Amino acid sequence: MFENNVSRRGFVTGAAAVAGLAGLSTIAPGLAGAAPAQPNEHGNDQHTDAEIRAAEVGALAMMTFQKIDGTPVYYWRSNRGNTTVRNWQATDAFYNALVAWIRDLRSLSSSYGSISYIVSAGFYVDKPGQHGAGTAMDLDHVRWSNGNVTSPLDQHHASGTAALRKRYLATEAVCRRRFRYVLDGWYNADHRDHIHADFGGMPVRVLKDSEADTKFVQGTCNNFRASGLAIDGIWGPNTQSAFNGLKSALGVTGDPHTSSSVWQGMLSKIATKGFANQNI
């Protein structure tokens, strides 16, 4: 698997990160210079409140925010349900991508009303890798004004309720529209309680040799089309057949493996079905 070959923990310095990401568009994200993932690279991806507060002091070339495009961002790891305002840090470019992401999420889930708040386990944290570069988000929870939620923190990917699993996948699909590396609850045990999204390996597309991409495809085919695939991260003939069926059912033309716009369009269709609790 591609993620297994190169460690994502190679540190991207603040200046290099800002220079490399400065041209990234919120409409069509471009290239960023970070390495792909190892399965165990987020073994310590559970950022504590103390680590995040310490990061406020050490952040260089970062912007500080409490909301993303007007939506509050809370931290629940030390106090579930806490709505105390806090400061988060990220690069300007990553924050711009977060704005594009949350606008996508609002649009594609508009039947749920507005987004009341989101909960994160961390953005910039003083650690190596994408978090240390200020170009990563760990998503724990989203709540909409109609009362619907999606909660990676509560492991909704493994819920016994199909609607919650579809909503989780819909939310993940929206993350994948704007962030190249998205690691979910199927990826490994370290991500069972959050969705990690970062800039590494841009632009967005679906790669057959990516364990994370393959597991997302397998989970989507199983939950929307009852494909019965093993979620093993291996893009074999059964996964290819299921993916072809998914593409056809969604009316997708073009190649999502090479075209960002085709893949983003396909992800939007998956998200729309997921938020509506519909099969494909």
Short mmCIF file of C-alpha atoms in Angstrom, two decimals:
data_model
loop_
_atom_site.label_atom_id
_atom_site.label_comp_id
_atom_site.label_asym_id
_atom_site.label_seq_id
_atom_site.Cartn_x
_atom_site.Cartn_y
_atom_site.Cartn_z
CA MET A 1 0.00 0.00 0.00
CA PHE A 2 1.18 3.50 -0.84
CA GLU A 3 0.67 4.74 2.73
CA ASN A 4 2.87 1.95 4.07
CA ASN A 5 5.91 2.99 2.07
CA VAL A 6 6.51 6.54 3.28
CA SER A 7 6.13 8.02 6.75
CA ARG A 8 3.82 11.04 7.03
CA ARG A 9 5.60 12.02 10.23
CA GLY A 10 8.33 13.85 8.29
CA PHE A 11 8.02 17.38 9.65
CA VAL A 12 7.04 20.18 7.30
CA THR A 13 8.50 23.40 8.67
CA GLY A 14 6.22 26.35 9.22
CA ALA A 15 7.82 28.52 6.53
CA ALA A 16 7.91 25.72 3.98
CA ALA A 17 4.34 24.76 4.72
CA VAL A 18 3.10 28.29 4.23
CA ALA A 19 5.10 28.77 1.04
CA GLY A 20 4.00 25.41 -0.37
CA LEU A 21 0.35 25.92 0.45
CA ALA A 22 -0.02 29.62 -0.25
CA GLY A 23 -1.41 29.04 -3.73
CA LEU A 24 -3.96 26.47 -2.71
CA SER A 25 -7.44 27.40 -3.94
CA THR A 26 -10.56 26.97 -1.85
CA ILE A 27 -12.40 26.05 -5.04
CA ALA A 28 -9.90 23.58 -6.53
CA PRO A 29 -7.28 22.53 -3.96
CA GLY A 30 -3.79 22.18 -5.41
CA LEU A 31 -0.54 20.55 -4.41
CA ALA A 32 0.93 20.39 -0.93
CA GLY A 33 4.29 18.93 0.00
CA ALA A 34 3.78 16.32 2.72
CA ALA A 35 4.39 12.60 2.64
CA PRO A 36 1.66 9.92 2.65
CA ALA A 37 0.70 7.85 5.69
CA GLN A 38 1.78 4.76 7.54
CA PRO A 39 -1.00 2.79 9.23
CA ASN A 40 0.46 3.46 12.68
CA GLU A 41 1.46 7.06 12.16
CA HIS A 42 -1.39 8.41 14.27
CA GLY A 43 -0.83 6.14 17.23
CA ASN A 44 -0.49 9.29 19.33
CA ASP A 45 -3.15 11.24 17.43
CA GLN A 46 -5.18 11.73 20.60
CA HIS A 47 -4.24 15.32 21.34
CA THR A 48 -4.73 16.35 24.95
CA ASP A 49 -6.13 19.66 26.10
CA ALA A 50 -2.73 20.56 27.56
CA GLU A 51 -0.97 19.85 24.25
CA ILE A 52 -3.37 22.02 22.32
CA ARG A 53 -3.09 24.88 24.80
CA ALA A 54 0.71 24.63 24.69
CA ALA A 55 0.51 24.82 20.90
CA GLU A 56 -1.11 28.25 21.18
CA VAL A 57 2.20 29.57 22.51
CA GLY A 58 4.45 27.84 19.99
CA ALA A 59 2.53 28.35 16.74
CA LEU A 60 4.53 30.08 14.01
CA ALA A 61 3.05 31.40 10.76
CA MET A 62 -0.39 30.30 11.98
CA MET A 63 -3.73 32.02 12.22
CA THR A 64 -5.98 31.64 15.26
CA PHE A 65 -9.69 30.88 14.97
CA GLN A 66 -12.60 29.89 17.20
CA LYS A 67 -15.11 29.31 14.40
CA ILE A 68 -14.93 28.02 10.85
CA ASP A 69 -16.88 30.40 8.63
CA GLY A 70 -19.09 31.27 11.60
CA THR A 71 -19.56 27.73 12.95
CA PRO A 72 -18.17 27.18 16.48
CA VAL A 73 -15.54 24.48 16.99
CA TYR A 74 -15.49 22.82 20.42
CA TYR A 75 -13.20 20.35 22.19
CA TRP A 76 -14.74 17.41 24.09
CA ARG A 77 -11.85 15.09 24.86
CA SER A 78 -11.46 16.41 28.41
CA ASN A 79 -15.09 17.44 28.98
CA ARG A 80 -17.85 15.90 26.87
CA GLY A 81 -20.47 18.47 25.84
CA ASN A 82 -18.25 21.46 26.66
CA THR A 83 -19.14 24.60 24.66
CA THR A 84 -16.41 26.86 26.02
CA VAL A 85 -14.88 28.94 23.24
CA ARG A 86 -11.25 28.05 22.58
CA ASN A 87 -8.49 29.10 20.23
CA TRP A 88 -7.36 26.81 17.41
CA GLN A 89 -4.44 27.33 15.00
CA ALA A 90 -3.85 26.43 11.37
CA THR A 91 -2.11 27.94 8.35
CA ASP A 92 -4.10 30.48 6.36
CA ALA A 93 -4.28 28.04 3.43
CA PHE A 94 -5.59 25.21 5.57
CA TYR A 95 -8.17 27.47 7.19
CA ASN A 96 -9.32 28.53 3.70
CA ALA A 97 -9.76 24.85 2.83
CA LEU A 98 -11.72 24.35 6.07
CA VAL A 99 -14.05 27.16 5.00
CA ALA A 100 -14.57 25.50 1.61
CA TRP A 101 -15.16 22.18 3.39
CA ILE A 102 -17.79 23.48 5.81
CA ARG A 103 -19.59 25.31 3.00
CA ASP A 104 -19.69 22.03 1.07
CA LEU A 105 -21.02 20.31 4.19
CA ARG A 106 -23.74 22.93 4.68
CA SER A 107 -24.81 22.73 1.05
CA LEU A 108 -24.86 18.94 0.78
CA SER A 109 -26.66 18.49 4.12
CA SER A 110 -29.00 21.48 3.74
CA SER A 111 -32.08 19.37 4.52
CA TYR A 112 -30.75 19.12 8.10
CA GLY A 113 -30.79 22.90 8.59
CA SER A 114 -27.70 24.85 9.60
CA ILE A 115 -24.63 23.34 11.28
CA SER A 116 -24.90 24.24 14.97
CA TYR A 117 -21.31 23.32 15.83
CA ILE A 118 -18.51 20.89 15.16
CA VAL A 119 -16.18 19.20 17.64
CA SER A 120 -12.49 18.59 16.93
CA ALA A 121 -9.71 16.67 18.63
CA GLY A 122 -7.11 19.06 17.20
CA PHE A 123 -5.76 21.13 14.30
CA TYR A 124 -2.24 22.52 14.85
CA VAL A 125 -0.51 20.60 17.62
CA ASP A 126 3.19 20.85 18.47
CA LYS A 127 4.05 17.42 17.07
CA PRO A 128 5.72 16.21 13.87
CA GLY A 129 3.74 15.72 10.67
CA GLN A 130 0.69 17.47 9.26
CA HIS A 131 -0.64 18.51 12.66
CA GLY A 132 2.71 20.11 13.43
CA ALA A 133 2.57 21.90 10.07
CA GLY A 134 -0.87 23.33 10.89
CA THR A 135 -2.46 21.50 7.94
CA ALA A 136 -4.59 18.82 9.59
CA MET A 137 -7.94 18.40 11.33
CA ASP A 138 -9.29 15.63 13.55
CA LEU A 139 -13.09 15.65 13.35
CA ASP A 140 -14.98 14.22 16.33
CA HIS A 141 -18.60 15.32 15.95
CA VAL A 142 -21.01 17.43 13.87
CA ARG A 143 -24.42 18.64 15.03
CA TRP A 144 -27.10 20.19 12.81
CA SER A 145 -29.92 22.51 13.85
CA ASN A 146 -32.58 19.81 13.26
CA GLY A 147 -30.91 17.64 15.92
CA ASN A 148 -29.12 15.21 13.59
CA VAL A 149 -25.53 14.38 14.44
CA THR A 150 -22.66 12.43 13.03
CA SER A 151 -20.18 11.32 15.65
CA PRO A 152 -16.89 9.66 14.78
CA LEU A 153 -16.19 10.07 18.52
CA ASP A 154 -19.01 7.58 19.13
CA GLN A 155 -17.79 5.30 16.33
CA HIS A 156 -20.78 5.85 14.07
CA HIS A 157 -18.95 4.02 11.27
CA ALA A 158 -19.61 0.84 13.28
CA SER A 159 -23.13 1.75 14.42
CA GLY A 160 -25.90 -0.83 14.23
CA THR A 161 -28.06 1.86 12.61
CA ALA A 162 -27.62 2.06 8.83
CA ALA A 163 -28.63 5.74 8.70
CA LEU A 164 -25.80 6.68 11.08
CA ARG A 165 -23.26 4.72 9.05
CA LYS A 166 -24.43 6.41 5.84
CA ARG A 167 -24.29 9.85 7.49
CA TYR A 168 -20.75 9.11 8.68
CA LEU A 169 -19.74 8.16 5.14
CA ALA A 170 -21.49 11.24 3.75
CA THR A 171 -19.50 13.45 6.12
CA GLU A 172 -16.30 11.63 5.21
CA ALA A 173 -17.08 12.07 1.51
CA VAL A 174 -17.32 15.84 2.05
CA CYS A 175 -13.93 15.77 3.81
CA ARG A 176 -12.47 13.91 0.85
CA ARG A 177 -13.65 16.65 -1.53
CA ARG A 178 -11.21 19.12 0.07
CA PHE A 179 -8.47 17.04 1.76
CA ARG A 180 -6.32 14.40 0.10
CA TYR A 181 -5.61 12.16 3.09
CA VAL A 182 -8.68 11.20 5.08
CA LEU A 183 -8.33 8.41 7.63
CA ASP A 184 -11.50 6.93 9.09
CA GLY A 185 -12.71 4.33 11.57
CA TRP A 186 -12.12 1.50 9.11
CA TYR A 187 -8.54 2.60 8.46
CA ASN A 188 -7.20 1.39 11.81
CA ALA A 189 -8.04 1.27 15.50
CA ASP A 190 -6.28 4.58 16.16
CA HIS A 191 -8.95 6.34 14.03
CA ARG A 192 -11.99 4.54 15.38
CA ASP A 193 -13.07 7.71 17.25
CA HIS A 194 -12.26 10.52 14.78
CA ILE A 195 -11.83 11.33 11.10
CA HIS A 196 -8.40 12.72 10.28
CA ALA A 197 -8.14 15.02 7.24
CA ASP A 198 -5.02 16.74 5.90
CA PHE A 199 -3.30 18.30 2.89
CA GLY A 200 -0.73 15.56 2.25
CA GLY A 201 -0.48 14.27 -1.32
CA MET A 202 -2.84 16.79 -2.95
CA PRO A 203 -4.69 16.99 -5.32
CA VAL A 204 -7.72 14.93 -4.32
CA ARG A 205 -8.45 11.75 -6.25
CA VAL A 206 -9.09 8.08 -5.45
CA LEU A 207 -6.03 5.83 -5.74
CA LYS A 208 -6.18 2.07 -6.00
CA ASP A 209 -2.87 1.69 -4.13
CA SER A 210 -4.08 3.80 -1.21
CA GLU A 211 -5.26 1.77 1.77
CA ALA A 212 -7.31 4.70 3.11
CA ASP A 213 -9.02 5.36 -0.23
CA THR A 214 -9.72 1.68 -0.82
CA LYS A 215 -11.28 1.19 2.62
CA PHE A 216 -13.53 4.21 2.05
CA VAL A 217 -14.67 2.76 -1.28
CA GLN A 218 -15.25 -0.65 0.28
CA GLY A 219 -17.20 0.83 3.20
CA THR A 220 -19.28 2.94 0.82
CA CYS A 221 -20.10 0.01 -1.46
CA ASN A 222 -21.06 -2.15 1.51
CA ASN A 223 -23.26 0.42 3.22
CA PHE A 224 -25.00 1.86 0.16
CA ARG A 225 -25.07 -1.19 -2.11
CA ALA A 226 -24.71 -4.23 0.19
CA SER A 227 -21.63 -5.33 -1.78
CA GLY A 228 -20.34 -7.61 0.98
CA LEU A 229 -16.70 -6.62 0.49
CA ALA A 230 -13.98 -7.30 3.01
CA ILE A 231 -12.82 -3.90 4.21
CA ASP A 232 -9.17 -4.84 3.91
CA GLY A 233 -7.72 -1.95 1.91
CA ILE A 234 -6.85 -4.20 -1.03
CA TRP A 235 -8.20 -3.06 -4.40
CA GLY A 236 -8.86 -6.46 -5.95
CA PRO A 237 -11.33 -7.61 -8.62
CA ASN A 238 -14.32 -7.63 -6.24
CA THR A 239 -13.64 -4.06 -5.16
CA GLN A 240 -13.15 -3.01 -8.78
CA SER A 241 -16.46 -4.59 -9.76
CA ALA A 242 -18.26 -2.94 -6.84
CA PHE A 243 -16.68 0.43 -7.66
CA ASN A 244 -17.75 0.15 -11.29
CA GLY A 245 -21.29 -0.55 -10.13
CA LEU A 246 -21.20 2.42 -7.76
CA LYS A 247 -19.94 4.74 -10.51
CA SER A 248 -22.60 3.55 -12.92
CA ALA A 249 -25.43 3.86 -10.39
CA LEU A 250 -24.37 7.43 -9.61
CA GLY A 251 -24.12 8.34 -13.28
CA VAL A 252 -20.44 9.27 -13.00
CA THR A 253 -18.49 9.65 -16.24
CA GLY A 254 -14.76 10.26 -16.50
CA ASP A 255 -11.93 8.85 -14.40
CA PRO A 256 -11.99 9.60 -10.65
CA HIS A 257 -8.53 8.04 -10.34
CA THR A 258 -6.91 10.82 -12.36
CA SER A 259 -9.41 13.70 -12.38
CA SER A 260 -10.02 15.68 -9.19
CA SER A 261 -13.21 17.21 -10.55
CA VAL A 262 -14.69 13.80 -11.42
CA TRP A 263 -13.83 12.42 -7.98
CA GLN A 264 -15.19 15.51 -6.23
CA GLY A 265 -18.42 15.22 -8.19
CA MET A 266 -18.73 11.55 -7.30
CA LEU A 267 -18.14 12.34 -3.62
CA SER A 268 -20.89 14.97 -3.72
CA LYS A 269 -23.32 12.38 -5.04
CA ILE A 270 -22.32 9.89 -2.33
CA ALA A 271 -22.78 12.58 0.32
CA THR A 272 -26.21 13.56 -1.00
CA LYS A 273 -27.37 9.94 -0.82
CA GLY A 274 -25.87 9.50 2.64
CA PHE A 275 -27.50 12.57 4.16
CA ALA A 276 -30.82 11.43 2.67
CA ASN A 277 -30.34 7.89 4.05
CA GLN A 278 -30.78 6.44 0.57
CA ASN A 279 -29.19 3.42 -1.07
CA ILE A 280 -27.37 3.85 -4.35
#
